[in-house]
Structure formats: C-alpha cells, structure tokens
Coordinates of N, CA and C and ligand atoms in Angstrom, one line a residue:
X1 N 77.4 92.8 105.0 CA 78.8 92.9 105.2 C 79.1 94.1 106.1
X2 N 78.0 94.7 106.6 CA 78.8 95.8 107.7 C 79.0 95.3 108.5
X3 N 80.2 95.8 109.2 CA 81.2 95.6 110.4 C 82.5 94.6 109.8
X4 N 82.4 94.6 108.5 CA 83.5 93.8 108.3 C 84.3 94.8 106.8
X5 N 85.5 94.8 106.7 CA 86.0 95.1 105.5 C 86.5 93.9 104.4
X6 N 85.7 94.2 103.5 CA 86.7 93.2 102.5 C 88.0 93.7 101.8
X7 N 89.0 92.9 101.7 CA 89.9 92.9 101.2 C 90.5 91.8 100.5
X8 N 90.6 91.7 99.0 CA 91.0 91.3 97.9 C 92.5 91.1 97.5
X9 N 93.3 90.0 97.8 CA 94.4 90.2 97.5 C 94.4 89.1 96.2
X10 N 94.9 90.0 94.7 CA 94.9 89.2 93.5 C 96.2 89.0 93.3
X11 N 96.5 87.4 93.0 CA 97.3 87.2 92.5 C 97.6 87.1 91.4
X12 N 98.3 88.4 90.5 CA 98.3 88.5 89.4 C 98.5 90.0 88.4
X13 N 99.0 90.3 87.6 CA 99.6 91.7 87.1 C 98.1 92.0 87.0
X14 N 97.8 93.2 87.4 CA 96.4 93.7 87.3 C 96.7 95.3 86.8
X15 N 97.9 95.6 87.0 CA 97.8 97.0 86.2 C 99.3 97.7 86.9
X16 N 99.8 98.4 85.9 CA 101.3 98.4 86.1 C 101.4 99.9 86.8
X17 N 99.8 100.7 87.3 CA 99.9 102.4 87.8 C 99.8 101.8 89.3
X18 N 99.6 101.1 89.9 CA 99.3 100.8 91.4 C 99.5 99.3 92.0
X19 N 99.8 99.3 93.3 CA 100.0 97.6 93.9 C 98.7 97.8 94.5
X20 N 98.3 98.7 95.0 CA 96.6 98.8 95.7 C 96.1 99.6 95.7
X21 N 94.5 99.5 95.8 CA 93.7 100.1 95.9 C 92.2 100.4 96.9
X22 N 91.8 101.4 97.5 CA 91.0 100.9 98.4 C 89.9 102.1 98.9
X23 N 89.0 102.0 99.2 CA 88.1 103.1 99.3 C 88.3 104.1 100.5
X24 N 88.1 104.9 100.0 CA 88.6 105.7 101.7 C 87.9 107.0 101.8
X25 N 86.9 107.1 102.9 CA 86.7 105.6 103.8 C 86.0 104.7 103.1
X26 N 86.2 103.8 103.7 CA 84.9 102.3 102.9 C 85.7 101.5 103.8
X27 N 84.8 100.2 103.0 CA 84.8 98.8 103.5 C 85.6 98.1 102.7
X28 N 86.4 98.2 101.5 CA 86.6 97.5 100.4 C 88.3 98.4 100.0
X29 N 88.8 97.3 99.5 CA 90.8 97.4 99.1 C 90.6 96.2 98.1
X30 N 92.3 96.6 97.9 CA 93.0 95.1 96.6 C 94.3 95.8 96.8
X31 N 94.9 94.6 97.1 CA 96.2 94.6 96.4 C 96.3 93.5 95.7
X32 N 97.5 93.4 95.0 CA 98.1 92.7 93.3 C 99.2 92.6 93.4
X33 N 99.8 92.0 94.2 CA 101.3 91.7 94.4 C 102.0 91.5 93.5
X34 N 101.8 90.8 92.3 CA 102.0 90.2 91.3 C 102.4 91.2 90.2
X35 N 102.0 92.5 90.8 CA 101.6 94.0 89.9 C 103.5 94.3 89.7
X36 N 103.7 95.1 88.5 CA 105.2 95.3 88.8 C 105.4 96.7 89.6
X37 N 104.5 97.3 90.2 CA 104.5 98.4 90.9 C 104.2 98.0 92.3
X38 N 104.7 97.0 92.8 CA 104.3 96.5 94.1 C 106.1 95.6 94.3
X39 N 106.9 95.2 94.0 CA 108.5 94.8 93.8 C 109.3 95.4 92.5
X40 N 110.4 95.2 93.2 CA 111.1 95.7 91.6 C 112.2 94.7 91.5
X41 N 112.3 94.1 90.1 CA 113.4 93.0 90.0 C 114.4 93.0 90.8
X42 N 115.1 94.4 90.6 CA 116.7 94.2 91.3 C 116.6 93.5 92.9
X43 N 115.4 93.4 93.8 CA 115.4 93.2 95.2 C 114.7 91.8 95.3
X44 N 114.0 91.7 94.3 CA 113.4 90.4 94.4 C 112.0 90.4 94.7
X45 N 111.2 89.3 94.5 CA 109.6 89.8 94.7 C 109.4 89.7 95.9
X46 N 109.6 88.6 97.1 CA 109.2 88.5 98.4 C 110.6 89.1 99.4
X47 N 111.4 89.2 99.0 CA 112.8 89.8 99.9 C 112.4 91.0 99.1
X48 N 112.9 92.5 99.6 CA 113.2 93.4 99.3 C 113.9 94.3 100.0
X49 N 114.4 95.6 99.6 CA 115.6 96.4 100.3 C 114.9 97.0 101.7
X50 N 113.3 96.6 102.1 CA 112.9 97.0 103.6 C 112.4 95.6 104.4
X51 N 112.2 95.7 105.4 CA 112.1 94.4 106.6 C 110.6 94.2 105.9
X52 N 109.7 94.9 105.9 CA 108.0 95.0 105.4 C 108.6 95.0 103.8
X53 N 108.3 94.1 103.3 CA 108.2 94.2 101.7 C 107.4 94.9 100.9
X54 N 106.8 95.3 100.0 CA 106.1 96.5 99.5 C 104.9 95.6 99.4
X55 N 104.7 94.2 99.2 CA 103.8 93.5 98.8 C 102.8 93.7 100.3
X56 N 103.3 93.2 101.3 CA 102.7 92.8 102.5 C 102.3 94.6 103.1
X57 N 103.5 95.7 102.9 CA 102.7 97.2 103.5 C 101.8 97.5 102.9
X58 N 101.6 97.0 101.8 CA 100.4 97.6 100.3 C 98.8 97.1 101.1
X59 N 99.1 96.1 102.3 CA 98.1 95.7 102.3 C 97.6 96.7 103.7
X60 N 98.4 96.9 104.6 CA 98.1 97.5 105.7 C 97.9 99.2 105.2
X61 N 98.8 99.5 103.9 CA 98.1 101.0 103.9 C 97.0 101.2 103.0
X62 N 96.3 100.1 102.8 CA 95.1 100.1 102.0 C 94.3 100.1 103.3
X63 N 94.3 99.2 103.9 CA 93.3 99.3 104.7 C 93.2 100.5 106.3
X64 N 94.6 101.6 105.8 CA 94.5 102.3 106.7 C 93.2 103.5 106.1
X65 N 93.7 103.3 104.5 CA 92.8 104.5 103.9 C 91.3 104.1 103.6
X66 N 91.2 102.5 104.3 CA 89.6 102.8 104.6 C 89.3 103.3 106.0
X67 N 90.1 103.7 106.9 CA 89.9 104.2 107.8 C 89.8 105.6 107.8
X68 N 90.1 106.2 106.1 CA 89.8 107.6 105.4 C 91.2 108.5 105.8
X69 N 92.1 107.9 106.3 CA 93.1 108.6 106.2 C 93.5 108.6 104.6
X70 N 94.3 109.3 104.2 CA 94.9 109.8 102.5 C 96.7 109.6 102.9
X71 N 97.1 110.4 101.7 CA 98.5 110.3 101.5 C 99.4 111.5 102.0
X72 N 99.3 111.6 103.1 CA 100.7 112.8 103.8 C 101.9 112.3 102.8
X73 N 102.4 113.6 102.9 CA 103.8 113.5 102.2 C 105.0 114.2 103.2
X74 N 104.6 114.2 104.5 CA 105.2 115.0 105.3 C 106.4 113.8 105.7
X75 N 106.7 112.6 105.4 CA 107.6 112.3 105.8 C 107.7 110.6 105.1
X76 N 108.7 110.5 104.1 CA 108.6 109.4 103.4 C 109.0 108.3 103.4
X77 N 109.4 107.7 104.8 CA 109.2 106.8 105.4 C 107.8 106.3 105.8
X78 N 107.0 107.4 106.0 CA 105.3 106.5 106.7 C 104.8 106.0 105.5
X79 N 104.1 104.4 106.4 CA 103.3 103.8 106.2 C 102.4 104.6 104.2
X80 N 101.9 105.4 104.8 CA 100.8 106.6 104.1 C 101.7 107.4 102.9
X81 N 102.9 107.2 102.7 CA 103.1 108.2 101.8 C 102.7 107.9 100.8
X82 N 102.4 108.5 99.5 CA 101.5 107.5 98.0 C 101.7 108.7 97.7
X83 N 100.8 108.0 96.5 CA 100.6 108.9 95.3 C 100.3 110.2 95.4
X84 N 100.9 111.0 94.8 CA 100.4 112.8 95.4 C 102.0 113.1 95.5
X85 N 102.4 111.9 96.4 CA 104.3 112.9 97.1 C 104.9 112.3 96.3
X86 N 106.3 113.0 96.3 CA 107.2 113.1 95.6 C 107.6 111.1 95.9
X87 N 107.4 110.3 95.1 CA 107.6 109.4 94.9 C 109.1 108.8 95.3
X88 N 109.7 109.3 94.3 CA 111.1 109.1 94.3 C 111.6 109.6 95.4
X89 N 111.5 109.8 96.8 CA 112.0 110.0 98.2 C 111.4 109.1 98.4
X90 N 110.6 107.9 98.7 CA 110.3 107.5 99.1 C 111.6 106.3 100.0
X91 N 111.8 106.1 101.0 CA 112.9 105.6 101.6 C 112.8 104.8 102.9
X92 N 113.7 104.5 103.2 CA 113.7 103.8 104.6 C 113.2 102.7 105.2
X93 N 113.0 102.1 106.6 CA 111.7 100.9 106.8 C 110.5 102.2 107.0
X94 N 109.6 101.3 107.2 CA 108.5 102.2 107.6 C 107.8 102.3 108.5
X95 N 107.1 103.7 108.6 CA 107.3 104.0 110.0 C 105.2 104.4 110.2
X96 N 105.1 104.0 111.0 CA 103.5 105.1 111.1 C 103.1 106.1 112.4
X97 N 102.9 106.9 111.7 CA 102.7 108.2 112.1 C 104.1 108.4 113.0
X98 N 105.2 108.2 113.0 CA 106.0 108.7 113.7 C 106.1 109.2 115.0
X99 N 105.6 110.7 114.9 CA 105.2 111.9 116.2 C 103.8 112.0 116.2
X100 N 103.3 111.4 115.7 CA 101.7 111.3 116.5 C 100.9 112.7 115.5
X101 N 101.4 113.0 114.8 CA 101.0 114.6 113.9 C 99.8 114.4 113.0
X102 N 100.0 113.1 112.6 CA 99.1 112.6 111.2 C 97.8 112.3 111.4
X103 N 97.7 110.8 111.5 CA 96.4 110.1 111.7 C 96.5 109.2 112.7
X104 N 97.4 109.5 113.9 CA 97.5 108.3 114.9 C 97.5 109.2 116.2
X105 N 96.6 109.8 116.6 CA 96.3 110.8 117.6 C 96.0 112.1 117.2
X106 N 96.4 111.9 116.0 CA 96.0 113.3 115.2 C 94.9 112.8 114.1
X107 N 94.3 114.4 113.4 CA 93.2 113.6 112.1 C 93.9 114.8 111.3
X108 N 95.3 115.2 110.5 CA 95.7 115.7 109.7 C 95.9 115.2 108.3
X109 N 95.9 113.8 108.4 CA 96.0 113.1 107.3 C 94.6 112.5 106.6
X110 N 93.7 113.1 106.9 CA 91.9 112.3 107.2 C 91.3 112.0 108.0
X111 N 91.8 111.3 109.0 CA 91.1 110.6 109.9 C 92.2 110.2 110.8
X112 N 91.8 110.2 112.2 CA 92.6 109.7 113.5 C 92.1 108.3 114.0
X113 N 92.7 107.3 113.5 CA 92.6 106.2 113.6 C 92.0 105.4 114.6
X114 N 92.6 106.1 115.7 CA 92.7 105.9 117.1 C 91.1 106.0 117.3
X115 N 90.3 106.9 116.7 CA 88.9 107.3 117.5 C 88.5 105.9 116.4
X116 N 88.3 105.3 115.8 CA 87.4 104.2 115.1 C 87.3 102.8 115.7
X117 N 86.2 102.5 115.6 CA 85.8 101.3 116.3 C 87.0 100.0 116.0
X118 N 87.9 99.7 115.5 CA 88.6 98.6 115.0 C 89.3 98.0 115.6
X119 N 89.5 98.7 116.9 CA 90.8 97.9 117.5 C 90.1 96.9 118.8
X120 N 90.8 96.0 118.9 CA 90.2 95.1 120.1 C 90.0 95.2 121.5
X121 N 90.9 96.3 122.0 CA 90.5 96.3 123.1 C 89.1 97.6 123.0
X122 N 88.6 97.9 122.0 CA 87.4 98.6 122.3 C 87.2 99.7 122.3
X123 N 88.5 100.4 122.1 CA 89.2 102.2 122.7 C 88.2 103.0 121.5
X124 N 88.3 102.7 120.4 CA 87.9 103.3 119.6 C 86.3 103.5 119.7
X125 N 85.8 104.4 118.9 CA 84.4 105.2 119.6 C 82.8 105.9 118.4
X126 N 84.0 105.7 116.9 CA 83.3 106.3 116.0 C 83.4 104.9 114.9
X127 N 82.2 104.2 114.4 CA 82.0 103.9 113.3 C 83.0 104.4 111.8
X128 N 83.4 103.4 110.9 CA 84.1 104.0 109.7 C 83.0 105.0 108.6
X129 N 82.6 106.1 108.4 CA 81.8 106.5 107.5 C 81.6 105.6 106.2
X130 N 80.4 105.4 106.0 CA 79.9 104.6 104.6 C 78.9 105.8 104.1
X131 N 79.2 105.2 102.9 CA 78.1 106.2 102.0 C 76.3 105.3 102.1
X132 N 75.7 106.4 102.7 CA 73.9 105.3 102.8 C 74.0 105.3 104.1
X133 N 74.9 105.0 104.7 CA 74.6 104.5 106.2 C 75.3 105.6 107.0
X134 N 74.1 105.8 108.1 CA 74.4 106.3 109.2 C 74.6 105.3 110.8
X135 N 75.0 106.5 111.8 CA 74.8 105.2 112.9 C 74.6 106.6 114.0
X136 N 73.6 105.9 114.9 CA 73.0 106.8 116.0 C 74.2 107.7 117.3
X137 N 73.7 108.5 116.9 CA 74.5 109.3 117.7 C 75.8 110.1 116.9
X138 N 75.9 109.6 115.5 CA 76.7 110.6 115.1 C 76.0 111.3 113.6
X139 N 76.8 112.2 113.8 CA 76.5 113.2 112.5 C 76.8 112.3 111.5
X140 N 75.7 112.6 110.3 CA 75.7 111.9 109.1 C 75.1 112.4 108.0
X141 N 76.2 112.7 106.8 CA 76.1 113.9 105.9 C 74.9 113.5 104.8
X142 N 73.9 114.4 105.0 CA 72.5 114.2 104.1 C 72.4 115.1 102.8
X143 N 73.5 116.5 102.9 CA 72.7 116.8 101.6 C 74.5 117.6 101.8
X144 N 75.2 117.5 100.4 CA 76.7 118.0 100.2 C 76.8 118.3 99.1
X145 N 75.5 119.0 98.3 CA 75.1 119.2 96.6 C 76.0 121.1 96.8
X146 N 76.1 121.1 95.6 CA 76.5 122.8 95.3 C 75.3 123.6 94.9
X147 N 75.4 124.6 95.2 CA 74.0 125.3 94.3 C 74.4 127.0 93.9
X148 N 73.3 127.0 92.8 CA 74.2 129.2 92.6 C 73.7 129.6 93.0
X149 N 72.0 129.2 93.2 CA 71.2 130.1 93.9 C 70.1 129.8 95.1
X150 N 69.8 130.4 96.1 CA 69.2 129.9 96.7 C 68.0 131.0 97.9
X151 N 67.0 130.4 98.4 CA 66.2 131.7 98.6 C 66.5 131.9 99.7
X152 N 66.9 130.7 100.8 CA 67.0 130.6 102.6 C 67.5 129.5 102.8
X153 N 67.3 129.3 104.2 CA 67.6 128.0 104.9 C 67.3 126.7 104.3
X154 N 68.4 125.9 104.0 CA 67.9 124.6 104.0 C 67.2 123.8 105.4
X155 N 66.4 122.9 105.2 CA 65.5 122.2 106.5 C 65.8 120.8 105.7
X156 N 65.7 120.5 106.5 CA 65.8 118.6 106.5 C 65.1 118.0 107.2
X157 N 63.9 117.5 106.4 CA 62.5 116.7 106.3 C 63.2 115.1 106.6
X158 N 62.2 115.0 107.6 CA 61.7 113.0 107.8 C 60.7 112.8 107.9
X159 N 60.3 111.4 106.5 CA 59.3 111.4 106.8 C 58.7 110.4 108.1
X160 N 57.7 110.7 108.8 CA 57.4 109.8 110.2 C 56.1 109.8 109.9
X161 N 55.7 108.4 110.1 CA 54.4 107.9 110.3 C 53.4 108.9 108.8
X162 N 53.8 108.6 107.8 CA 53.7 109.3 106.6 C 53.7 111.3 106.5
X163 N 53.9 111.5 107.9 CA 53.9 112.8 107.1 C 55.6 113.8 107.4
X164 N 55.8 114.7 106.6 CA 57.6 115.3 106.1 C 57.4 116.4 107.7
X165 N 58.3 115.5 108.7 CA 58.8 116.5 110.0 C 60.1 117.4 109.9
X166 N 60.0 118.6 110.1 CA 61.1 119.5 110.2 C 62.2 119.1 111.2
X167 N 63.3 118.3 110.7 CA 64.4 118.1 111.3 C 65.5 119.1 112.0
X168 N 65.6 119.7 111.3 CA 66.7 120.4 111.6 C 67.0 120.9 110.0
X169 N 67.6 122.8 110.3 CA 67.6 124.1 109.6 C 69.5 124.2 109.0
X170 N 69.3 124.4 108.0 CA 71.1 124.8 108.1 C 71.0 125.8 107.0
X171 N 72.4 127.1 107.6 CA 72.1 128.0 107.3 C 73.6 127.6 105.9
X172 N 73.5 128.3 104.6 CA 74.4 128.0 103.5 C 75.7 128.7 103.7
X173 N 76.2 128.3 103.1 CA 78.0 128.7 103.3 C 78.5 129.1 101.8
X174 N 79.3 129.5 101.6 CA 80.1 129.5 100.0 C 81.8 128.1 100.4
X175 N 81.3 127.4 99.6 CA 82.6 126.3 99.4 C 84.0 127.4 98.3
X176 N 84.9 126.6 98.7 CA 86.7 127.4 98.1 C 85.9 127.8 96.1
X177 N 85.2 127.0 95.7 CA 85.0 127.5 94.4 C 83.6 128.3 94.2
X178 N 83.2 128.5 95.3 CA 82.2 130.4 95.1 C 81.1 129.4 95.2
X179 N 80.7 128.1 95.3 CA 79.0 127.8 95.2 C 78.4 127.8 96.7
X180 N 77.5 127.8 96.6 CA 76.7 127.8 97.7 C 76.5 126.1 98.1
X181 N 76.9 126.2 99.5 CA 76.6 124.6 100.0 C 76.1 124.9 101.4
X182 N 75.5 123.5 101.6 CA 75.2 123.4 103.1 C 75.5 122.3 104.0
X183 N 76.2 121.3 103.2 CA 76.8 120.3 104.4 C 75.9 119.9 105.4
X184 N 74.7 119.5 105.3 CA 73.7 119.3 106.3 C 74.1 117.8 106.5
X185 N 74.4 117.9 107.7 CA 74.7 116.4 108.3 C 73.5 116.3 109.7
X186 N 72.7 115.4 109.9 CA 71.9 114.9 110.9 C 72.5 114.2 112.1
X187 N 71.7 114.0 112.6 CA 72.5 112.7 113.7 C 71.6 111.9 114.4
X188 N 71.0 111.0 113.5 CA 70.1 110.0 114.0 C 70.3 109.8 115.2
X189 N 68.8 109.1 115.7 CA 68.7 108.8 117.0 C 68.5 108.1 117.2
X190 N 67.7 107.0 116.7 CA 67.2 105.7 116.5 C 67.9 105.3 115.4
X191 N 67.7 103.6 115.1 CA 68.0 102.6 114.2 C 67.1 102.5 113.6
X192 N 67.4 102.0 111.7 CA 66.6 101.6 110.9 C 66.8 102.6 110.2
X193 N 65.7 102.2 108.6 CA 65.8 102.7 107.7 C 65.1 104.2 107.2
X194 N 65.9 105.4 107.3 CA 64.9 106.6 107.7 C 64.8 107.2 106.2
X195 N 64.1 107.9 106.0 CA 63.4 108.5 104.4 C 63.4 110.3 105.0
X196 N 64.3 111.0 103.9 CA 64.4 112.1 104.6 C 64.6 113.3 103.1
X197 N 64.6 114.2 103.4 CA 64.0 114.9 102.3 C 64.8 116.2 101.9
X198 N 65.1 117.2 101.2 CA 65.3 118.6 101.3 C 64.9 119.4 101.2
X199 N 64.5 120.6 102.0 CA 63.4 121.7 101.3 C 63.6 123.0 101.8
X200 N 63.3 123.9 100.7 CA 63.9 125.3 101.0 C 62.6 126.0 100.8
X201 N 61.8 126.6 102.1 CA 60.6 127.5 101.9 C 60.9 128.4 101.0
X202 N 59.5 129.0 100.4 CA 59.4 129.9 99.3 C 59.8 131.3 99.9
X203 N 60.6 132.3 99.0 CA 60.8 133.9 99.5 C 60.0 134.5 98.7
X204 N 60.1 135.9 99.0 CA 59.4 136.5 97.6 C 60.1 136.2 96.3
X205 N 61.0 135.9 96.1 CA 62.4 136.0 95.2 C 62.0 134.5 94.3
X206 N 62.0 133.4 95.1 CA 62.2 132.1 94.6 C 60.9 131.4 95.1
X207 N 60.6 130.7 94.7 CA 59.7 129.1 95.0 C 60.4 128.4 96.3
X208 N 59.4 127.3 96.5 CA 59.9 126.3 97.4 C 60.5 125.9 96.9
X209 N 61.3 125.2 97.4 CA 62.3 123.6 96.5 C 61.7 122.3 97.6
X210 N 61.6 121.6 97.2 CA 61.4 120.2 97.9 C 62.2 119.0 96.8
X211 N 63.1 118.9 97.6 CA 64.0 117.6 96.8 C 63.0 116.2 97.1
X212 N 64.0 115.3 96.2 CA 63.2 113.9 96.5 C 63.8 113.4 97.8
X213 N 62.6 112.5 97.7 CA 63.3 111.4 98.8 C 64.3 110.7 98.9
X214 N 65.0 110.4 99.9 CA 66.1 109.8 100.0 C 66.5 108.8 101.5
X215 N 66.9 107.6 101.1 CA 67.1 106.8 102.2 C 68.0 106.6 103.1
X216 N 68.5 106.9 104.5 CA 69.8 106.1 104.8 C 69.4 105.3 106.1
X217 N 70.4 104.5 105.7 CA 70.4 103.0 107.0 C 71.2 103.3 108.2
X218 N 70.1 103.8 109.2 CA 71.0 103.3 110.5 C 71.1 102.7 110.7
X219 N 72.4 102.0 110.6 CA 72.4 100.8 111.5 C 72.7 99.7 112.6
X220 N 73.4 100.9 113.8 CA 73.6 100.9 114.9 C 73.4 101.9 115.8
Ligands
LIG301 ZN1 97.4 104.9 99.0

C-alpha cells in the first residue's frame, strides 16, 4: 500500500469523543459521520450552519494530518483547528491556511503541504514520512531513544555484504526534559531493505554499547 493512503469512512456511531481520526503523518484516517460529534441535531445531519458540512471537512482534515500537519489554533475558521483549541470558537466557513503562515507555504503547523509528493501537477518534492520506511535522498530518523548516560558519539552501523560499516557519527544533545538524545537520521542512497545498527565506542568511563539490529525499507 505505499503511495497510497487509506481512508475509512464508517458508517455508524463509533464513538461520541471524535468524527475522525488519522495518523499523522501516516497513510491511514476514519471518519464516522454517523458519530454525534461530526453534526448536531439543531442543523441537520447532511445540511449544516457551514457550505462544507462537518461530515465531508472531517474527511479533508484527516487527511491533511497525514500529511503531519497538527491542530493550530491560531485561527478558528481553518480547516486544522481541533482538539487542543478552544473548541467552542470554533466558527465560520472554512478557510485553509488563510495567510499562507501555517502549513500551506509555511511548516508551522507540522508540515508544509506544499513540499509533499501529492499533488498532480508534481510540484511537491518530499515523500509523506512513514515509520520503517525510508526514501533515497532524504533524511530518515534511525535512532530517537532518550538516554541518562552516555560515553561519546553515537555512530550508525550498516551492515554491507555481512560486515557493520561506520555510517555516519552524531554528536548527543539534551532534549526540553534534561535526557540525552541524538536524533540520528541517515539519508539513504540506494533502495531496498537496509539493516543498520547503534554503537557507542568504549571510554575509559563506560563500555561499548552496540544496539540490535534494525531494518528500514527504502523504497524509492
Ligand atoms: Zn484533527
């Protein structure tokens, strides 16, 4: 199923906290029209008090947030506003990205729409990120673990023609809650299925670490 997104439209109350749901980024949504958090009696189920009924937007902003955009609350008319903003402002027809600030020439809201492969005339340039899969030529996050302690440089091992090649070094960071991370993203070069590793040479202080193995698919 890559290069395609599924999306699930159930007809039927499937749960009274959401009209949809959808991975973001991913490949995969639902909406549940049928849901009472998707119409509200006073307007009617398929008419409602906007031109886009809530049933039919539920479906376009599900599948914007597999394009990994999230919920701005900067203005409650867009497309994007959800859960997180102040709900009850929610108002108006709806509008996407307005002034271009968010996710439609901008990546404030997650992701800038505009750079992803989806649209027809071709403009777009970046693959949707999936978890497992990479795609040649872009960066592709291999190791996003937390740690408290550590001796040096993380290196990121592939193995080739059976034996573990030093990829590429990354130096550790402290993340907003004090751990030590390293965000080591690669950027394949070829296609197929590559086996890649983690490993932190020994100091006087600590041991080696050598993590397991681990697979991702490039597959473009
Ligand atoms: Zn949402």
């Amino acid at each position: 199923m890559l290069g395609k997104n599924m999306f699930f439209i159930i007809d039927g109350k499937l749960s009274k906290d959401y009209c949809g749901l959808a991975s973001q980024p991913g490949n995969t949504g639902l909406s549940t029209p049928g849901s009472d958090n998707c119409w509200y009696p006073e307007f009617g189920f398929i008419s409602s008090e906007r031109k886009l009924n809530t049933s039919s937007s539920t479906i376009a902003h599900e599948l914007i947030h597999n394009l990994g955009v999230g919920h701005p609350c900067k203005n409650p008319s867009d497309l994007m506003y959800g859960t997180g903003c102040d709900l009850d402002k929610e108002s108006g027809e709806k509008v996407i990205d307005e002034d271009s600030s968010l996710y439609v020439g901008a990546s404030k809201a997650g992701a800038n729409i505009l750079d992803l492969k989806v649209w027809k005339d071709g403009s777009g340039k970046k693959y949707i990120p999936l978890s497992d899969v990479c795609y040649v030529g872009e960066p592709c996050m291999v190791s996003n673990g937390t740690w408290t302690n550590v001796g040096g440089e993380l290196i990121i091992q592939e193995r080739i023609a059976g034996k573990w090649i030093n990829l590429q070094k990354f130096k550790s960071k402290r993340n907003a809650a004090n751990k030590i991370v390293f965000n080591a993203a690669i950027t394949p070069k070829e296609k197929g299925v590559r086996t890649y590793r983690e490993y932190i040479a020994p100091t006087k202080k600590f041991t080696a670490y050598t993590g397991r193995p681990f697979t991702r698919n490039v597959v473009y």
